[in-house]
XYZ file of C-alpha atoms in Angstrom:
459
model
C -22.496 -8.964 -194.884
C -24.191 -7.054 -192.070
C -26.912 -4.438 -191.992
C -27.431 -1.719 -189.412
C -30.647 -0.418 -190.972
C -33.526 0.206 -188.609
C -37.225 -0.063 -189.329
C -38.798 3.215 -190.420
C -41.985 4.435 -188.773
C -44.040 3.154 -191.708
C -42.309 -0.224 -191.581
C -42.826 -0.493 -187.835
C -46.536 0.232 -188.196
C -46.870 -2.278 -191.013
C -44.993 -5.039 -189.174
C -46.905 -4.520 -185.911
C -50.250 -4.528 -187.719
C -49.482 -7.596 -189.831
C -47.977 -9.521 -186.907
C -51.127 -8.743 -184.907
C -53.353 -10.006 -187.714
C -51.409 -13.226 -187.998
C -51.248 -13.744 -184.245
C -54.958 -13.095 -183.633
C -55.916 -15.533 -186.362
C -53.648 -18.254 -184.984
C -54.960 -17.502 -181.499
C -58.470 -18.233 -182.690
C -57.405 -21.498 -184.308
C -55.454 -22.811 -181.314
C -57.590 -21.777 -178.311
C -59.890 -24.758 -178.812
C -57.079 -27.346 -178.716
C -56.863 -27.731 -174.910
C -60.661 -27.688 -174.407
C -62.353 -29.365 -177.390
C -62.195 -32.926 -176.014
C -63.734 -31.811 -172.710
C -66.297 -29.140 -173.582
C -67.073 -30.727 -176.943
C -68.610 -33.747 -175.230
C -71.747 -31.655 -174.674
C -72.305 -31.299 -178.433
C -74.910 -33.496 -180.074
C -73.358 -36.420 -181.916
C -69.942 -35.941 -180.303
C -67.502 -38.857 -180.443
C -63.722 -38.869 -179.939
C -63.271 -39.346 -183.698
C -65.508 -36.392 -184.617
C -64.082 -34.116 -181.915
C -60.576 -34.920 -183.159
C -61.737 -34.040 -186.681
C -63.176 -30.769 -185.384
C -59.807 -29.942 -183.839
C -57.808 -30.568 -187.008
C -60.105 -29.957 -189.985
C -58.999 -26.314 -190.247
C -55.647 -27.677 -191.431
C -57.184 -29.357 -194.483
C -58.796 -26.230 -195.900
C -55.785 -24.137 -194.939
C -53.418 -26.523 -196.719
C -55.549 -26.607 -199.863
C -56.112 -22.856 -200.160
C -52.936 -21.240 -198.828
C -50.852 -21.247 -202.027
C -53.790 -20.393 -204.352
C -54.760 -17.493 -202.063
C -51.208 -16.168 -202.200
C -51.213 -16.346 -205.999
C -54.598 -14.605 -206.106
C -53.163 -11.763 -204.034
C -50.579 -11.199 -206.785
C -53.425 -10.547 -209.230
C -56.076 -8.671 -207.261
C -54.004 -7.236 -204.414
C -53.017 -8.301 -200.915
C -55.638 -6.456 -198.896
C -58.710 -7.800 -200.762
C -57.486 -11.354 -200.138
C -56.712 -10.625 -196.470
C -60.087 -8.944 -195.863
C -61.968 -11.762 -197.603
C -60.004 -14.344 -195.608
C -60.782 -12.610 -192.311
C -64.496 -12.423 -193.178
C -64.528 -16.142 -194.028
C -62.712 -16.820 -190.754
C -65.264 -14.719 -188.839
C -68.148 -16.545 -190.541
C -66.658 -19.913 -189.600
C -66.215 -18.735 -186.021
C -69.828 -17.537 -185.858
C -71.112 -20.864 -187.214
C -69.044 -22.784 -184.664
C -70.195 -20.481 -181.839
C -73.874 -21.106 -182.613
C -73.514 -24.837 -183.334
C -75.348 -27.299 -181.133
C -73.888 -30.380 -182.823
C -70.362 -31.501 -183.500
C -71.055 -31.301 -187.230
C -71.718 -27.571 -186.985
C -68.397 -27.093 -185.187
C -66.617 -29.135 -187.872
C -68.152 -26.926 -190.572
C -67.162 -23.778 -188.695
C -63.601 -24.977 -188.169
C -63.294 -25.875 -191.858
C -64.399 -22.356 -192.785
C -61.906 -20.910 -190.307
C -59.132 -22.681 -192.182
C -60.621 -21.479 -195.462
C -59.675 -17.937 -194.477
C -56.155 -18.672 -195.689
C -54.379 -15.330 -195.420
C -50.883 -16.392 -194.316
C -49.307 -16.172 -197.783
C -50.919 -12.814 -198.516
C -49.688 -11.411 -195.195
C -46.129 -12.565 -195.843
C -46.253 -11.098 -199.348
C -47.517 -7.801 -197.937
C -44.597 -7.764 -195.498
C -42.327 -7.922 -198.537
C -44.224 -5.097 -200.234
C -43.956 -2.827 -197.194
C -40.376 -3.378 -196.000
C -36.942 -2.777 -197.439
C -34.723 -5.747 -198.176
C -32.296 -4.959 -195.387
C -35.148 -4.980 -192.847
C -37.120 -7.925 -194.167
C -35.553 -10.574 -191.952
C -36.385 -8.478 -188.886
C -39.973 -8.157 -190.063
C -40.320 -11.895 -190.741
C -38.744 -12.685 -187.369
C -41.261 -10.409 -185.629
C -44.142 -12.243 -187.269
C -42.589 -15.600 -186.403
C -42.307 -14.518 -182.774
C -45.949 -13.414 -182.793
C -47.008 -16.854 -184.019
C -45.113 -18.591 -181.219
C -46.539 -16.188 -178.657
C -50.092 -16.675 -179.941
C -49.767 -20.463 -179.697
C -48.587 -20.295 -176.084
C -51.205 -17.701 -175.202
C -53.931 -19.815 -176.803
C -53.145 -22.823 -174.616
C -53.403 -20.634 -171.517
C -56.453 -18.571 -172.528
C -58.465 -21.465 -173.972
C -59.224 -23.275 -170.671
C -59.791 -19.996 -168.827
C -62.215 -18.660 -171.440
C -63.995 -22.011 -171.738
C -64.495 -21.962 -167.978
C -66.399 -18.690 -168.374
C -68.546 -19.475 -171.390
C -67.567 -22.780 -172.953
C -66.700 -23.256 -176.612
C -69.271 -20.604 -177.511
C -67.209 -17.923 -175.733
C -64.026 -18.950 -177.542
C -65.595 -18.917 -180.994
C -67.479 -15.667 -180.335
C -64.294 -13.890 -179.264
C -62.531 -15.309 -182.314
C -65.190 -13.864 -184.630
C -64.920 -10.438 -182.958
C -61.138 -10.449 -183.281
C -61.395 -11.368 -186.968
C -63.743 -8.449 -187.633
C -61.382 -6.162 -185.734
C -58.649 -7.446 -188.043
C -60.668 -6.252 -191.036
C -60.738 -2.742 -189.570
C -56.985 -2.846 -188.954
C -56.352 -4.021 -192.526
C -58.494 -1.321 -194.111
C -57.496 1.617 -191.920
C -53.974 1.046 -190.625
C -52.075 -0.970 -193.215
C -50.803 0.802 -196.344
C -51.794 -0.551 -199.753
C -48.586 -0.652 -201.845
C -48.185 -2.103 -205.301
C -47.272 -5.813 -205.169
C -43.524 -6.320 -205.234
C -42.246 -9.328 -207.182
C -40.029 -11.296 -204.840
C -39.746 -15.077 -205.136
C -38.081 -15.512 -201.770
C -41.234 -14.421 -199.965
C -44.091 -15.734 -202.112
C -44.986 -19.008 -203.774
C -45.010 -19.209 -207.582
C -47.155 -22.034 -208.929
C -44.673 -23.090 -211.606
C -41.882 -23.116 -209.028
C -44.045 -24.991 -206.512
C -44.377 -27.872 -208.947
C -40.622 -27.968 -209.359
C -39.901 -27.840 -205.635
C -42.324 -30.675 -204.968
C -39.699 -32.864 -206.612
C -36.785 -31.430 -204.613
C -35.699 -34.296 -202.364
C -33.551 -32.012 -200.226
C -36.692 -30.366 -198.853
C -38.716 -33.449 -198.008
C -37.054 -34.377 -194.694
C -38.135 -30.910 -193.535
C -41.607 -31.080 -195.102
C -42.207 -34.469 -193.509
C -40.827 -33.168 -190.218
C -43.242 -30.239 -189.961
C -46.088 -32.539 -191.049
C -45.316 -35.006 -188.256
C -44.619 -32.275 -185.682
C -48.060 -30.692 -186.132
C -49.842 -34.015 -186.523
C -48.429 -35.028 -183.141
C -49.218 -31.632 -181.606
C -52.921 -31.805 -182.467
C -53.143 -35.542 -181.712
C -51.810 -35.268 -178.154
C -54.450 -32.674 -177.298
C -57.021 -35.333 -178.050
C -55.798 -37.129 -174.917
C -53.908 -34.732 -172.617
C -56.879 -32.666 -171.346
C -58.604 -35.896 -170.327
C -55.470 -37.097 -168.560
C -55.131 -33.840 -166.595
C -58.761 -34.094 -165.592
C -58.189 -37.626 -164.340
C -55.370 -36.274 -162.171
C -57.843 -34.010 -160.406
C -57.169 -30.798 -162.348
C -60.510 -29.235 -163.250
C -60.884 -28.111 -166.857
C -60.864 -24.380 -166.043
C -57.613 -24.836 -164.091
C -55.615 -26.379 -166.951
C -54.197 -22.943 -167.765
C -52.167 -23.103 -164.551
C -50.527 -26.291 -165.808
C -49.750 -24.981 -169.288
C -48.484 -21.531 -168.267
C -45.380 -22.511 -166.229
C -44.640 -25.412 -168.574
C -44.638 -23.165 -171.656
C -42.542 -20.483 -169.966
C -39.939 -23.004 -168.813
C -39.868 -24.681 -172.238
C -39.203 -21.324 -173.891
C -36.318 -20.570 -171.519
C -34.795 -23.988 -172.198
C -35.146 -23.509 -175.951
C -33.262 -20.215 -176.291
C -29.661 -21.383 -175.687
C -30.129 -24.304 -178.079
C -31.355 -22.016 -180.858
C -28.326 -19.808 -180.311
C -26.080 -22.860 -180.596
C -27.892 -23.954 -183.767
C -27.279 -20.636 -185.521
C -24.063 -19.274 -184.035
C -22.155 -22.563 -183.792
C -23.823 -24.067 -186.855
C -25.245 -27.093 -185.086
C -28.665 -26.975 -186.721
C -28.912 -30.698 -187.388
C -27.844 -31.625 -183.853
C -30.398 -29.270 -182.313
C -33.238 -30.516 -184.532
C -32.316 -34.120 -183.784
C -32.240 -33.296 -180.069
C -35.746 -31.856 -180.327
C -37.041 -34.969 -182.099
C -35.490 -37.321 -179.532
C -36.844 -35.262 -176.610
C -40.365 -35.324 -178.104
C -40.186 -39.071 -178.773
C -39.012 -39.720 -175.218
C -41.767 -37.590 -173.710
C -44.471 -39.259 -175.798
C -43.356 -42.796 -174.974
C -43.207 -41.976 -171.266
C -46.684 -40.409 -171.403
C -48.024 -43.913 -171.987
C -46.765 -44.770 -168.469
C -47.515 -41.510 -166.603
C -49.743 -41.900 -163.555
C -49.306 -38.746 -161.437
C -49.806 -35.032 -162.032
C -46.134 -34.211 -161.531
C -45.159 -36.815 -164.111
C -47.513 -35.163 -166.585
C -46.107 -31.717 -165.818
C -42.542 -32.926 -166.383
C -43.421 -34.773 -169.589
C -45.334 -31.784 -170.954
C -42.269 -29.649 -170.242
C -40.084 -32.083 -172.190
C -42.578 -32.219 -175.039
C -42.924 -28.444 -175.433
C -39.173 -27.985 -175.136
C -38.639 -30.363 -178.047
C -41.573 -28.868 -179.950
C -40.161 -25.344 -179.631
C -36.727 -26.502 -180.774
C -38.124 -28.056 -183.933
C -40.709 -25.348 -184.615
C -38.011 -22.659 -184.516
C -35.261 -24.599 -186.296
C -36.993 -26.304 -189.219
C -37.958 -23.072 -191.076
C -34.407 -21.795 -190.646
C -33.024 -25.052 -192.036
C -35.390 -24.832 -195.008
C -34.329 -21.275 -195.813
C -30.711 -22.434 -195.905
C -31.260 -25.296 -198.366
C -34.008 -23.872 -200.602
C -32.639 -23.017 -204.078
C -31.950 -19.383 -204.931
C -35.188 -17.666 -205.911
C -37.320 -20.584 -204.707
C -37.554 -19.994 -200.954
C -41.097 -18.604 -201.166
C -42.350 -21.620 -203.082
C -40.492 -24.044 -200.824
C -41.962 -22.333 -197.775
C -45.429 -22.520 -199.304
C -45.135 -26.304 -199.601
C -43.691 -26.507 -196.093
C -46.555 -24.496 -194.589
C -49.142 -26.547 -196.457
C -47.606 -29.723 -195.041
C -47.733 -28.168 -191.576
C -51.484 -27.573 -191.797
C -52.116 -30.912 -193.483
C -50.352 -32.536 -190.533
C -52.749 -30.799 -188.139
C -55.704 -32.262 -190.049
C -54.276 -35.779 -190.057
C -53.263 -35.547 -186.401
C -56.717 -34.536 -185.241
C -58.477 -37.124 -187.385
C -56.182 -40.071 -186.635
C -55.666 -39.049 -183.008
C -59.365 -39.138 -182.238
C -59.744 -42.519 -183.927
C -56.760 -44.044 -182.102
C -58.038 -42.763 -178.762
C -61.488 -44.237 -179.345
C -60.237 -47.594 -180.624
C -57.153 -48.287 -178.509
C -56.959 -45.777 -175.648
C -54.554 -42.984 -174.727
C -51.537 -45.203 -173.936
C -51.584 -46.721 -177.420
C -52.009 -43.247 -178.920
C -48.895 -41.919 -177.163
C -46.832 -44.985 -178.109
C -47.855 -44.673 -181.758
C -46.970 -40.966 -181.829
C -43.662 -41.624 -180.063
C -42.677 -44.293 -182.580
C -43.632 -41.960 -185.423
C -41.266 -39.341 -184.017
C -38.506 -41.955 -183.642
C -38.976 -42.805 -187.318
C -38.584 -39.165 -188.329
C -35.542 -38.746 -186.071
C -33.950 -41.588 -188.020
C -34.714 -39.757 -191.277
C -33.123 -36.533 -190.061
C -30.129 -38.462 -188.688
C -29.528 -39.721 -192.242
C -29.984 -36.236 -193.724
C -26.980 -34.080 -194.572
C -26.493 -31.102 -192.254
C -27.314 -27.787 -193.963
C -24.731 -25.270 -195.041
C -25.349 -21.951 -193.322
C -26.377 -19.947 -196.360
C -28.692 -16.999 -196.817
C -30.495 -15.502 -199.804
C -29.697 -12.232 -201.532
C -31.748 -10.535 -204.248
C -30.149 -8.038 -206.616
C -32.218 -5.939 -209.004
C -30.705 -5.866 -212.483
C -32.240 -4.881 -215.826
C -29.954 -7.029 -217.944
C -27.158 -9.435 -217.208
C -24.512 -10.988 -219.435
C -22.993 -14.416 -219.053
C -19.757 -12.732 -218.006
C -21.480 -10.916 -215.146
C -23.122 -14.126 -213.995
C -19.712 -15.770 -213.945
C -18.295 -12.841 -211.971
C -21.051 -13.127 -209.389
C -20.570 -16.878 -209.118
C -16.839 -16.383 -208.623
C -17.310 -14.088 -205.632
C -16.226 -15.552 -202.270
C -19.133 -17.098 -200.401
C -21.464 -17.450 -203.398
C -22.784 -20.978 -203.911
C -25.635 -20.413 -206.361
C -26.741 -17.749 -208.846
C -30.227 -17.739 -210.368
C -31.187 -14.965 -212.837
C -34.888 -14.242 -213.362
C -35.343 -11.976 -216.370
C -39.128 -11.774 -215.885
C -38.583 -10.235 -212.464
C -35.549 -8.147 -213.372
C -33.503 -9.684 -210.586
C -30.785 -12.171 -209.700
C -31.036 -14.404 -206.650
C -27.933 -15.679 -204.905
C -27.303 -18.187 -202.118
C -24.361 -16.943 -200.111
C -22.393 -17.496 -196.945
C -22.909 -14.306 -194.965
C -19.436 -14.599 -193.414
C -17.615 -14.564 -196.760
C -19.925 -12.654 -199.108
C -19.102 -9.029 -199.932
C -22.199 -7.078 -200.938
C -20.179 -4.176 -202.287
C -18.427 -6.399 -204.815
C -21.739 -7.867 -205.965
C -23.281 -4.395 -206.195
C -20.380 -3.189 -208.342
C -20.980 -6.026 -210.790
C -24.711 -5.280 -210.904
C -24.123 -1.547 -211.339
C -21.971 -2.192 -214.386
C -25.077 -3.703 -215.984
C -27.638 -1.226 -214.658
C -25.495 1.816 -215.359
C -26.303 3.077 -211.866
C -24.239 4.246 -208.989
C -26.081 2.186 -206.410
C -27.249 -1.411 -206.458
C -30.631 -2.539 -205.301
C -31.716 -5.479 -203.262
C -35.398 -5.010 -203.949
């Protein structure tokens, strides 16, 4: 089951534009992480607890609004939701840029998260790409997210050195408004395409909330992002204590992030090609836990550099592997809803991490914070150690106007097929298959016998 299709010019334009929108938004959210605890001390009313809340509060509004915003885009269109989300994001950025107190920054950050456009962007990717190219498109957006996170950690200290938090939030507002122009002028406006593997369906979300197979992954992404935001409550202060001025922190993060990416790549290849997903994820969790526990003892700059390298290596392993694991175990026709829950847990983790991290730092100090986070990661590593390794399955969608019980049985009997889920309301059948054993031509022949067509459809 291989595809040699290439992206058309229209698809390339759509993917580049949508990946840019997603990346610029994430850039604006993450640039404050390495600088908030330092530059935020100048804000009126600032405390470690409130600065931690300012770092993570975007996750609360994002988690609450992401799935509803995606559902709204099914009714009123993708672009209106994306444009409205970008305007809300720009407004939040402007409020944060002009704030003189920590409460104004908290309000601005909450509004930034309220511009929840991730689901609408992913749905628009589905609308604008063919089935055989959709994985490439999603992978491009995933890569843009990872790049924006790394770039944010490098740009944040540099930009703050020029103009403080005000400069970061002002640039973020400008980029959001530029995103509105890109959305209106460069991105096509197709009719919404029903596709449950790339969008959340509220009725299915409720069902997948009770799917125990998904919760080791949901809890994992929650903890991963809670830890990520929480450590940035303490790390900038630790680097400053080692004699690294705030505007020079970029030169610590840049080589660390590059080296962590290089170390990650061979492990991801092993996870997918040699089907060692569980081992790679467990390795990432253990590496993170080790780095966090040792951070409680670090006393020199080189120790911090090494431990940050270990942390980001483990973070990258988990960040790249957990979504892939989820896509393998999500039921046929439910991947979009499962991913919606997963993403909401990711952002909720950021909120909890910022809030609890700031409180722990203020009450017990940085060493206790790192120990607590390390033990939390050890706990999750134990959970994943007890979790069954995923089968390496992928999803296939076949358009079909009507389907008999006999045809369903024929599809289920095909080599490599593990699950068949017909959805009459969508005029499609979703299958979970092993790509190595599944024969698309055989499945298409069965579908064509129902459609009365010469060619099957995967859209």
